[in-house]
Coordinates of N, CA and C in Angstrom, one line a residue:
X1 N -75.5 -77.7 -9.6 CA -75.3 -76.2 -10.1 C -74.6 -76.1 -11.5
X2 N -75.1 -75.3 -12.3 CA -74.6 -75.2 -13.6 C -73.5 -74.2 -13.6
X3 N -72.3 -74.5 -14.1 CA -71.2 -73.6 -14.1 C -71.5 -72.7 -15.3
X4 N -71.2 -71.4 -15.2 CA -71.6 -70.5 -16.3 C -70.4 -70.4 -17.4
X5 N -69.3 -71.1 -17.3 CA -68.3 -71.1 -18.3 C -67.8 -72.6 -18.3
X6 N -67.3 -72.9 -19.6 CA -66.6 -74.1 -19.8 C -65.4 -73.8 -20.7
X7 N -64.4 -74.7 -20.5 CA -63.2 -74.5 -21.4 C -63.4 -75.2 -22.6
X8 N -63.1 -74.5 -23.8 CA -63.3 -75.1 -25.1 C -62.4 -76.3 -25.2
X9 N -62.8 -77.3 -25.9 CA -62.2 -78.5 -26.1 C -62.0 -78.7 -27.6
X10 N -61.0 -79.8 -28.0 CA -60.8 -79.9 -29.5 C -61.9 -80.8 -30.1
X11 N -63.1 -80.8 -29.6 CA -64.2 -81.4 -30.2 C -65.5 -80.6 -29.9
X12 N -66.5 -81.0 -30.4 CA -67.8 -80.3 -30.2 C -68.7 -81.3 -29.4
X13 N -69.3 -80.7 -28.2 CA -70.2 -81.4 -27.5 C -71.4 -80.5 -27.0
X14 N -72.5 -81.0 -27.2 CA -73.6 -80.3 -26.9 C -74.3 -80.8 -25.7
X15 N -74.5 -80.1 -24.7 CA -75.2 -80.7 -23.4 C -76.5 -79.9 -23.3
X16 N -77.6 -80.6 -23.1 CA -78.9 -79.9 -22.8 C -79.2 -80.0 -21.4
X17 N -79.6 -78.9 -20.8 CA -79.8 -78.8 -19.3 C -81.1 -77.9 -19.2
X18 N -81.9 -78.2 -18.2 CA -83.1 -77.4 -17.8 C -82.7 -76.4 -16.7
X19 N -83.0 -75.1 -17.0 CA -82.7 -74.1 -16.0 C -83.8 -74.1 -14.9
X20 N -83.5 -73.8 -13.8 CA -84.5 -73.9 -12.7 C -85.7 -73.0 -12.8
X21 N -85.5 -71.9 -13.6 CA -86.5 -70.9 -13.9 C -87.3 -71.3 -15.2
X22 N -86.9 -72.4 -15.8 CA -87.7 -72.9 -17.0 C -86.9 -72.6 -18.2
X23 N -87.1 -73.4 -19.2 CA -86.4 -73.3 -20.5 C -85.2 -74.2 -20.5
X24 N -84.8 -74.3 -21.8 CA -83.7 -75.3 -22.1 C -82.4 -74.4 -22.2
X25 N -81.3 -74.9 -21.6 CA -80.1 -74.2 -21.8 C -79.2 -75.2 -22.6
X26 N -78.5 -74.7 -23.6 CA -77.5 -75.6 -24.3 C -76.1 -75.1 -24.0
X27 N -75.4 -76.0 -23.5 CA -74.0 -75.8 -23.1 C -73.1 -76.4 -24.2
X28 N -72.4 -75.5 -25.0 CA -71.6 -75.9 -26.0 C -70.1 -76.0 -25.6
X29 N -69.5 -77.1 -25.8 CA -68.0 -77.2 -25.7 C -67.4 -77.4 -27.1
X30 N -66.9 -76.5 -27.6 CA -66.3 -76.6 -29.0 C -65.0 -76.2 -29.3
X31 N -64.6 -76.4 -30.6 CA -63.3 -75.9 -30.9 C -63.0 -74.4 -30.9
X32 N -61.9 -73.9 -30.6 CA -61.7 -72.5 -30.4 C -60.3 -72.3 -29.9
X33 N -60.1 -71.0 -29.6 CA -58.7 -70.6 -29.1 C -58.4 -70.7 -27.7
X34 N -59.3 -71.5 -27.0 CA -59.2 -71.7 -25.6 C -59.9 -70.8 -24.7
X35 N -60.8 -69.8 -25.4 CA -61.6 -69.0 -24.7 C -62.7 -69.7 -24.0
X36 N -63.3 -69.2 -22.9 CA -64.4 -69.9 -22.3 C -65.5 -69.7 -23.3
X37 N -66.4 -70.8 -23.2 CA -67.7 -70.8 -24.0 C -68.8 -70.7 -23.1
X38 N -69.6 -69.6 -23.0 CA -70.6 -69.4 -21.9 C -71.7 -70.3 -22.2
X39 N -72.5 -70.7 -21.2 CA -73.6 -71.5 -21.3 C -74.7 -70.6 -21.9
X40 N -75.5 -71.1 -22.9 CA -76.3 -70.3 -23.6 C -77.6 -70.1 -22.8
X41 N -78.2 -68.8 -22.7 CA -79.3 -68.5 -21.9 C -80.3 -68.1 -22.8
X42 N -81.5 -68.5 -22.8 CA -82.6 -68.2 -23.9 C -82.9 -66.7 -23.8
X43 N -82.7 -66.0 -22.7 CA -83.1 -64.6 -22.7 C -82.2 -63.8 -21.6
X44 N -81.0 -63.7 -22.0 CA -79.9 -63.1 -21.0 C -80.3 -61.6 -20.8
X45 N -80.0 -61.3 -19.5 CA -80.3 -59.9 -19.1 C -78.9 -59.2 -18.9
X46 N -78.6 -58.2 -19.8 CA -77.2 -57.5 -19.7 C -77.3 -56.5 -18.6
X47 N -76.1 -56.5 -17.8 CA -76.0 -55.5 -16.7 C -74.7 -54.9 -16.9
X48 N -74.7 -53.5 -17.2 CA -73.4 -52.9 -17.2 C -73.1 -52.1 -16.0
X49 N -72.1 -52.5 -15.2 CA -71.9 -51.8 -13.9 C -70.6 -51.0 -14.1
X50 N -70.4 -49.7 -13.5 CA -69.3 -49.0 -13.5 C -69.0 -48.7 -12.1
X51 N -67.7 -48.8 -11.7 CA -67.3 -48.4 -10.4 C -65.8 -48.3 -10.2
X52 N -65.3 -47.5 -9.2 CA -63.8 -47.4 -9.0 C -63.6 -47.9 -7.6
X53 N -62.4 -48.6 -7.5 CA -61.9 -49.1 -6.2 C -60.9 -48.0 -5.7
X54 N -61.2 -47.6 -4.4 CA -60.3 -46.6 -3.9 C -58.9 -46.9 -3.8
X55 N -58.7 -48.1 -3.6 CA -57.2 -48.5 -3.4 C -56.4 -48.4 -4.6
X56 N -57.0 -48.5 -5.7 CA -56.2 -48.4 -6.9 C -56.6 -47.2 -7.8
X57 N -57.3 -46.3 -7.4 CA -57.8 -45.2 -8.1 C -56.6 -44.1 -8.2
X58 N -56.4 -43.6 -9.4 CA -55.3 -42.7 -9.7 C -56.1 -41.2 -9.9
X59 N -55.9 -40.3 -8.8 CA -56.6 -39.0 -9.1 C -56.0 -38.2 -10.3
X60 N -54.8 -38.5 -10.7 CA -54.2 -37.7 -11.8 C -54.9 -38.2 -13.1
X61 N -55.0 -39.5 -13.3 CA -55.5 -40.0 -14.6 C -57.0 -40.1 -14.6
X62 N -57.6 -40.2 -13.4 CA -59.1 -40.3 -13.4 C -59.5 -41.7 -13.6
X63 N -58.6 -42.7 -13.6 CA -59.0 -44.2 -13.7 C -58.1 -44.9 -12.7
X64 N -58.2 -46.2 -12.8 CA -57.5 -47.1 -11.8 C -56.3 -47.6 -12.5
X65 N -55.3 -47.9 -11.6 CA -54.0 -48.5 -12.3 C -54.3 -50.1 -12.1
X66 N -53.5 -50.9 -13.0 CA -53.6 -52.2 -13.2 C -52.3 -53.0 -12.8
X67 N -51.7 -52.6 -11.6 CA -50.5 -53.2 -11.2 C -50.6 -54.7 -11.1
X68 N -51.6 -55.3 -10.5 CA -51.8 -56.8 -10.4 C -51.7 -57.3 -11.7
X69 N -52.3 -56.8 -12.7 CA -52.3 -57.4 -14.1 C -50.8 -57.4 -14.6
X70 N -50.2 -56.1 -14.6 CA -48.9 -55.9 -15.1 C -47.9 -56.9 -14.5
X71 N -48.0 -57.1 -13.2 CA -47.1 -58.1 -12.5 C -47.5 -59.5 -12.5
X72 N -48.6 -59.9 -13.3 CA -49.0 -61.2 -13.4 C -49.6 -61.8 -12.2
X73 N -50.2 -61.1 -11.4 CA -50.7 -61.5 -10.1 C -52.2 -61.9 -10.1
X74 N -52.9 -61.6 -11.2 CA -54.3 -62.0 -11.3 C -54.5 -63.4 -11.8
X75 N -55.3 -64.3 -11.1 CA -55.6 -65.5 -11.6 C -56.5 -65.6 -12.7
X76 N -56.5 -66.6 -13.5 CA -57.4 -66.7 -14.6 C -58.7 -67.2 -14.2
X77 N -58.8 -67.9 -13.0 CA -60.0 -68.5 -12.4 C -60.4 -67.5 -11.3
X78 N -61.8 -67.1 -11.3 CA -62.1 -66.3 -10.2 C -61.7 -66.8 -8.8
X79 N -61.3 -65.8 -7.9 CA -60.7 -66.3 -6.6 C -61.7 -66.4 -5.5
X80 N -63.0 -65.9 -5.8 CA -63.9 -65.8 -4.6 C -64.4 -67.1 -4.0
X81 N -64.6 -68.0 -4.9 CA -65.1 -69.4 -4.4 C -64.1 -70.0 -3.5
X82 N -62.8 -69.9 -3.9 CA -61.8 -70.5 -3.0 C -61.6 -69.7 -1.7
X83 N -62.0 -68.4 -1.7 CA -62.0 -67.7 -0.5 C -63.3 -68.0 0.5
X84 N -64.2 -68.8 0.0 CA -65.4 -69.1 0.8 C -66.7 -68.5 0.4
X85 N -66.6 -67.7 -0.7 CA -67.8 -67.1 -1.1 C -68.7 -68.0 -1.9
X86 N -70.0 -68.2 -1.4 CA -70.9 -69.2 -2.1 C -71.7 -68.5 -3.1
X87 N -71.5 -68.8 -4.3 CA -72.3 -68.2 -5.5 C -73.8 -68.6 -5.4
X88 N -74.6 -67.9 -6.1 CA -76.0 -68.3 -6.4 C -76.4 -68.2 -7.8
X89 N -77.3 -68.9 -8.3 CA -77.9 -68.7 -9.6 C -77.0 -69.0 -10.7
X90 N -76.2 -70.0 -10.6 CA -75.4 -70.4 -11.7 C -73.9 -69.8 -11.7
X91 N -73.7 -68.9 -10.9 CA -72.4 -68.2 -10.8 C -71.4 -69.1 -10.2
X92 N -70.1 -68.7 -10.2 CA -69.0 -69.3 -9.6 C -68.1 -70.1 -10.7
X93 N -66.9 -70.1 -10.4 CA -65.9 -70.9 -11.2 C -65.7 -70.2 -12.5
X94 N -65.9 -69.0 -12.7 CA -65.7 -68.2 -14.0 C -64.3 -68.3 -14.4
X95 N -64.0 -68.6 -15.6 CA -62.5 -68.8 -16.1 C -62.4 -67.7 -17.2
X96 N -61.3 -67.0 -17.2 CA -60.9 -66.0 -18.1 C -59.8 -66.6 -19.0
X97 N -59.2 -65.8 -19.8 CA -58.2 -66.2 -20.8 C -57.0 -65.2 -20.8
X98 N -55.8 -65.6 -21.1 CA -54.6 -64.7 -21.2 C -54.9 -63.6 -22.1
X99 N -55.6 -63.9 -23.2 CA -55.8 -62.7 -24.1 C -56.7 -61.6 -23.5
X100 N -57.5 -61.9 -22.6 CA -58.3 -61.0 -22.0 C -57.4 -60.1 -21.0
X101 N -56.5 -60.8 -20.3 CA -55.6 -60.1 -19.4 C -54.5 -59.4 -20.1
X102 N -54.4 -59.6 -21.5 CA -53.4 -59.1 -22.3 C -53.7 -57.7 -22.8
X103 N -55.0 -57.3 -22.6 CA -55.5 -56.0 -23.1 C -54.8 -54.9 -22.2
X104 N -54.4 -53.8 -22.8 CA -53.9 -52.6 -22.1 C -54.6 -51.5 -22.4
X105 N -54.3 -50.3 -21.7 CA -55.0 -49.0 -21.8 C -56.1 -49.1 -20.8
X106 N -57.0 -48.1 -21.1 CA -58.1 -48.0 -20.1 C -59.1 -49.3 -20.1
X107 N -59.0 -50.2 -21.0 CA -59.8 -51.4 -20.9 C -59.0 -52.5 -20.2
X108 N -57.8 -52.4 -19.8 CA -57.0 -53.4 -19.1 C -57.7 -53.8 -17.7
X109 N -57.5 -55.0 -17.4 CA -58.1 -55.6 -16.2 C -57.5 -55.2 -14.9
X110 N -58.3 -54.7 -14.0 CA -57.7 -54.3 -12.7 C -57.7 -55.5 -11.7
X111 N -58.9 -56.1 -11.6 CA -59.1 -57.2 -10.7 C -60.4 -57.9 -10.9
X112 N -60.7 -59.0 -10.1 CA -61.9 -59.7 -10.1 C -62.9 -59.0 -9.1
X113 N -64.2 -58.9 -9.4 CA -65.2 -58.4 -8.5 C -66.3 -59.5 -8.5
X114 N -67.3 -59.4 -7.6 CA -68.6 -60.1 -7.6 C -69.7 -59.2 -7.9
X115 N -70.6 -59.5 -8.7 CA -71.8 -58.7 -9.0 C -72.9 -59.7 -8.6
X116 N -73.8 -59.0 -7.7 CA -75.0 -59.7 -7.2 C -76.3 -59.1 -7.6
X117 N -77.2 -60.0 -8.0 CA -78.6 -59.4 -8.1 C -79.4 -59.9 -6.9
X118 N -80.0 -58.9 -6.2 CA -80.7 -59.2 -5.0 C -82.2 -59.0 -5.1
X119 N -83.0 -59.5 -4.2 CA -84.5 -59.3 -4.3 C -84.8 -57.9 -4.0
X120 N -85.7 -57.4 -4.9 CA -86.1 -56.0 -4.7 C -86.6 -55.5 -3.4
X121 N -87.4 -56.4 -2.7 CA -88.0 -56.2 -1.4 C -87.2 -56.7 -0.2
X122 N -86.2 -57.5 -0.5 CA -85.5 -58.2 0.5 C -84.0 -58.2 0.2
X123 N -83.4 -57.0 0.3 CA -82.0 -56.9 -0.2 C -81.0 -57.9 0.4
X124 N -81.3 -58.6 1.5 CA -80.5 -59.6 2.0 C -80.6 -60.9 1.2
X125 N -81.5 -61.0 0.4 CA -81.6 -62.3 -0.4 C -81.0 -62.1 -1.7
X126 N -79.9 -63.0 -2.0 CA -79.3 -63.0 -3.3 C -80.1 -63.8 -4.2
X127 N -80.2 -63.4 -5.5 CA -80.9 -64.2 -6.5 C -79.9 -64.9 -7.4
X128 N -79.0 -64.0 -7.9 CA -77.9 -64.7 -8.8 C -76.7 -63.8 -8.6
X129 N -75.5 -64.4 -8.7 CA -74.2 -63.9 -8.6 C -73.3 -64.4 -9.7
X130 N -72.4 -63.4 -10.0 CA -71.3 -63.8 -11.0 C -70.1 -63.2 -10.6
X131 N -68.9 -63.8 -10.7 CA -67.6 -63.2 -10.7 C -67.3 -62.6 -12.0
X132 N -66.8 -61.4 -12.0 CA -66.6 -60.6 -13.3 C -65.3 -59.8 -13.2
X133 N -64.8 -59.2 -14.3 CA -63.6 -58.5 -14.4 C -64.0 -56.9 -14.3
X134 N -63.0 -56.3 -13.6 CA -63.2 -54.8 -13.5 C -62.1 -54.2 -14.4
X135 N -62.4 -53.3 -15.3 CA -61.5 -52.6 -16.2 C -61.0 -51.2 -15.5
X136 N -59.8 -50.7 -16.1 CA -59.3 -49.5 -15.4 C -60.3 -48.4 -15.6
X137 N -61.1 -48.3 -16.5 CA -62.0 -47.2 -16.8 C -63.2 -47.4 -15.9
X138 N -63.3 -48.5 -15.1 CA -64.5 -48.7 -14.2 C -65.5 -49.7 -14.7
X139 N -65.5 -50.0 -15.9 CA -66.5 -50.9 -16.5 C -66.2 -52.4 -15.9
X140 N -67.3 -53.1 -15.7 CA -67.3 -54.5 -15.3 C -67.8 -55.3 -16.4
X141 N -67.0 -56.4 -16.8 CA -67.2 -57.2 -18.0 C -67.2 -58.5 -17.5
X142 N -67.8 -59.5 -18.4 CA -67.8 -61.0 -18.1 C -66.4 -61.5 -18.2
X143 N -66.1 -62.6 -17.5 CA -64.8 -63.3 -17.4 C -64.2 -63.5 -18.9
X144 N -65.0 -63.8 -19.9 CA -64.5 -64.0 -21.3 C -64.4 -62.8 -22.1
X145 N -64.5 -61.6 -21.4 CA -64.3 -60.3 -22.1 C -65.5 -59.6 -22.8
X146 N -66.7 -60.5 -22.6 CA -67.9 -60.0 -23.2 C -68.7 -59.2 -22.3
X147 N -69.9 -58.6 -22.7 CA -70.8 -58.0 -21.7 C -71.3 -58.9 -20.5
X148 N -71.4 -58.4 -19.4 CA -71.9 -59.3 -18.3 C -73.4 -59.5 -18.4
X149 N -73.9 -60.7 -18.4 CA -75.3 -61.0 -18.5 C -75.7 -62.0 -17.3
X150 N -77.0 -61.9 -17.0 CA -77.5 -62.9 -16.0 C -78.7 -63.6 -16.7
X151 N -78.9 -64.9 -16.3 CA -80.0 -65.7 -16.8 C -81.0 -65.7 -15.7
X152 N -81.9 -64.6 -15.6 CA -82.8 -64.4 -14.6 C -84.1 -63.9 -15.3
X153 N -85.3 -64.2 -14.6 CA -86.5 -63.7 -15.2 C -86.5 -62.2 -15.3
X154 N -87.2 -61.5 -16.2 CA -87.3 -60.1 -16.3 C -88.0 -59.5 -15.1
X155 N -87.5 -58.5 -14.6 CA -88.0 -57.8 -13.3 C -86.9 -56.8 -12.8
X156 N -87.3 -56.4 -11.6 CA -86.5 -55.4 -10.8 C -85.6 -56.1 -9.8
X157 N -84.3 -55.7 -9.8 CA -83.4 -56.2 -8.8 C -82.6 -55.1 -8.2
X158 N -82.1 -55.5 -7.0 CA -81.1 -54.5 -6.4 C -79.8 -55.1 -6.8
X159 N -78.8 -54.2 -7.2 CA -77.5 -54.6 -7.7 C -76.4 -54.4 -6.6
X160 N -75.7 -55.4 -6.3 CA -74.6 -55.1 -5.3 C -73.4 -55.6 -6.0
X161 N -72.3 -54.9 -5.5 CA -70.8 -55.3 -6.0 C -69.9 -55.5 -4.7
X162 N -69.1 -56.6 -4.8 CA -68.2 -56.9 -3.8 C -66.8 -57.0 -4.4
X163 N -65.8 -56.6 -3.4 CA -64.4 -56.8 -3.8 C -63.8 -57.2 -2.5
X164 N -62.8 -58.0 -2.6 CA -62.2 -58.7 -1.5 C -61.5 -57.7 -0.5
X165 N -61.0 -56.6 -1.1 CA -60.3 -55.6 -0.3 C -61.0 -54.3 0.0
X166 N -62.2 -54.3 -0.4 CA -63.0 -53.0 -0.3 C -64.5 -53.3 0.3
X167 N -65.1 -52.4 0.8 CA -66.4 -52.6 1.3 C -67.4 -52.7 0.1
X168 N -68.3 -53.5 0.2 CA -69.3 -53.8 -0.8 C -70.4 -52.6 -0.8
X169 N -71.0 -52.5 -2.0 CA -72.1 -51.5 -2.1 C -73.3 -52.1 -2.8
X170 N -74.5 -51.5 -2.6 CA -75.7 -52.0 -3.0 C -76.6 -50.7 -3.6
X171 N -77.2 -50.9 -4.6 CA -78.1 -49.8 -5.1 C -79.1 -49.5 -4.1
X172 N -79.5 -48.2 -4.1 CA -80.5 -47.7 -3.1 C -81.9 -48.0 -3.7
X173 N -82.0 -48.1 -4.9 CA -83.2 -48.4 -5.7 C -83.1 -49.7 -6.6
X174 N -84.2 -50.4 -6.9 CA -84.1 -51.5 -7.7 C -83.9 -51.0 -9.2
X175 N -83.2 -51.9 -9.9 CA -83.0 -51.7 -11.3 C -83.7 -52.7 -12.2
X176 N -84.3 -52.2 -13.2 CA -85.1 -53.1 -14.2 C -84.2 -53.8 -15.1
X177 N -84.3 -55.2 -15.0 CA -83.7 -56.0 -16.1 C -84.8 -56.6 -16.9
X178 N -84.8 -56.1 -18.2 CA -85.8 -56.5 -19.2 C -85.2 -57.0 -20.5
X179 N -83.9 -57.2 -20.6 CA -83.2 -57.5 -21.9 C -82.5 -56.4 -22.5
X180 N -82.8 -55.2 -22.2 CA -82.1 -54.1 -22.6 C -80.8 -54.0 -21.6
X181 N -79.9 -53.1 -22.0 CA -78.8 -53.1 -21.1 C -79.1 -52.2 -19.8
X182 N -79.0 -52.7 -18.7 CA -79.3 -52.0 -17.4 C -78.0 -51.5 -17.0
X183 N -77.9 -50.2 -17.0 CA -76.6 -49.5 -16.5 C -76.6 -49.1 -15.0
X184 N -75.6 -49.4 -14.4 CA -75.5 -48.9 -13.0 C -74.1 -48.2 -12.9
X185 N -74.1 -46.8 -12.8 CA -72.9 -46.2 -12.7 C -72.6 -45.7 -11.2
X186 N -71.6 -46.1 -10.7 CA -71.3 -45.8 -9.3 C -70.0 -45.0 -9.2
X187 N -69.8 -44.2 -10.3 CA -68.5 -43.5 -10.3 C -68.5 -42.0 -10.1
X188 N -69.5 -41.3 -10.5 CA -69.6 -39.8 -10.5 C -69.8 -39.3 -9.0
X189 N -69.6 -38.0 -8.8 CA -69.5 -37.4 -7.5 C -70.9 -37.5 -6.8
X190 N -72.0 -37.8 -7.7 CA -73.4 -38.0 -7.1 C -73.7 -39.5 -6.9
X191 N -72.8 -40.2 -7.2 CA -73.0 -41.7 -7.0 C -73.5 -42.1 -5.6
X192 N -72.9 -41.5 -4.5 CA -73.5 -41.9 -3.2 C -74.9 -41.8 -3.0
X193 N -75.6 -40.9 -3.8 CA -77.0 -40.7 -3.7 C -77.8 -41.9 -4.3
X194 N -77.0 -42.9 -5.0 CA -77.6 -43.9 -5.7 C -77.4 -45.3 -5.0
X195 N -76.7 -45.2 -3.8 CA -76.3 -46.5 -3.0 C -76.8 -46.3 -1.7
X196 N -77.1 -47.6 -1.0 CA -77.6 -47.5 0.4 C -76.4 -47.0 1.2
X197 N -76.6 -46.2 2.2 CA -75.6 -45.7 3.0 C -74.9 -44.4 2.6
X198 N -75.2 -44.0 1.3 CA -74.6 -42.8 0.8 C -73.1 -42.6 0.9
X199 N -72.7 -41.5 1.5 CA -71.3 -41.3 1.7 C -70.6 -42.3 2.7
X200 N -71.3 -43.0 3.4 CA -70.7 -44.0 4.3 C -70.4 -45.2 3.5
X201 N -71.0 -45.4 2.3 CA -70.8 -46.5 1.4 C -69.9 -46.2 0.3
X202 N -69.9 -45.1 -0.3 CA -69.0 -44.6 -1.3 C -68.1 -43.3 -0.9
X203 N -66.9 -43.3 -1.2 CA -66.1 -42.1 -0.9 C -66.3 -41.2 -2.1
X204 N -66.8 -40.0 -1.7 CA -67.1 -39.0 -2.8 C -65.8 -38.1 -2.9
X205 N -65.2 -38.1 -4.1 CA -64.0 -37.3 -4.4 C -64.5 -36.0 -5.2
X206 N -63.6 -35.3 -5.7 CA -63.9 -34.1 -6.4 C -64.8 -34.4 -7.7
X207 N -64.3 -35.3 -8.5 CA -64.9 -35.6 -9.7 C -65.5 -37.1 -9.8
X208 N -65.1 -37.9 -8.8 CA -65.6 -39.3 -8.9 C -65.8 -39.8 -7.5
X209 N -66.4 -41.0 -7.5 CA -66.6 -41.7 -6.2 C -65.9 -43.1 -6.3
X210 N -65.5 -43.6 -5.1 CA -64.9 -44.8 -5.1 C -65.3 -45.6 -3.9
X211 N -65.1 -47.0 -4.1 CA -65.3 -47.9 -2.9 C -64.3 -47.7 -1.8
X212 N -64.7 -47.8 -0.6 CA -63.8 -47.7 0.5 C -63.0 -48.9 0.6

């Protein structure tokens, strides 16, 4: 399995690997400030997910609080693999950096989540997964602070999100991944209409929706 991040080393090393869907992937380990260097994908599919976790949502500010980050309780390495979650499609072992966790304000990191791409006709079948970082504003980004992308063929996928202390959600309809940014917003009061299970899957508040 190809890990989707590697820690920068004080030298440059280029590794060529063949992706199971075809094409050559180049993994660069090089000089830098210690930030993870992502495996290069010939045609990455960006996915911009937005969501709120009910347990840390602040109704007064309209965003989440980041107490875990403030108190230094967030690990730099994604925690889900150690908890027994088995990643698919190259995900797992994502590594962040203190500079990413040092960001404050609405872009501050709240916690780790898992984003899954599932088969459009068989939502129980996971195609690719990644551990990612959730910001206070609700946006999900890659572990290195960059936009979240997947190395999958163009097509439609159902998008699911998991968190270790909340119920997972999955989109009611498939989302097209074609190289343009595919946005999945699960925050608004009408968000339950966009997920399987509706209000049993998302808690609808006055102005927003949150995961149970």
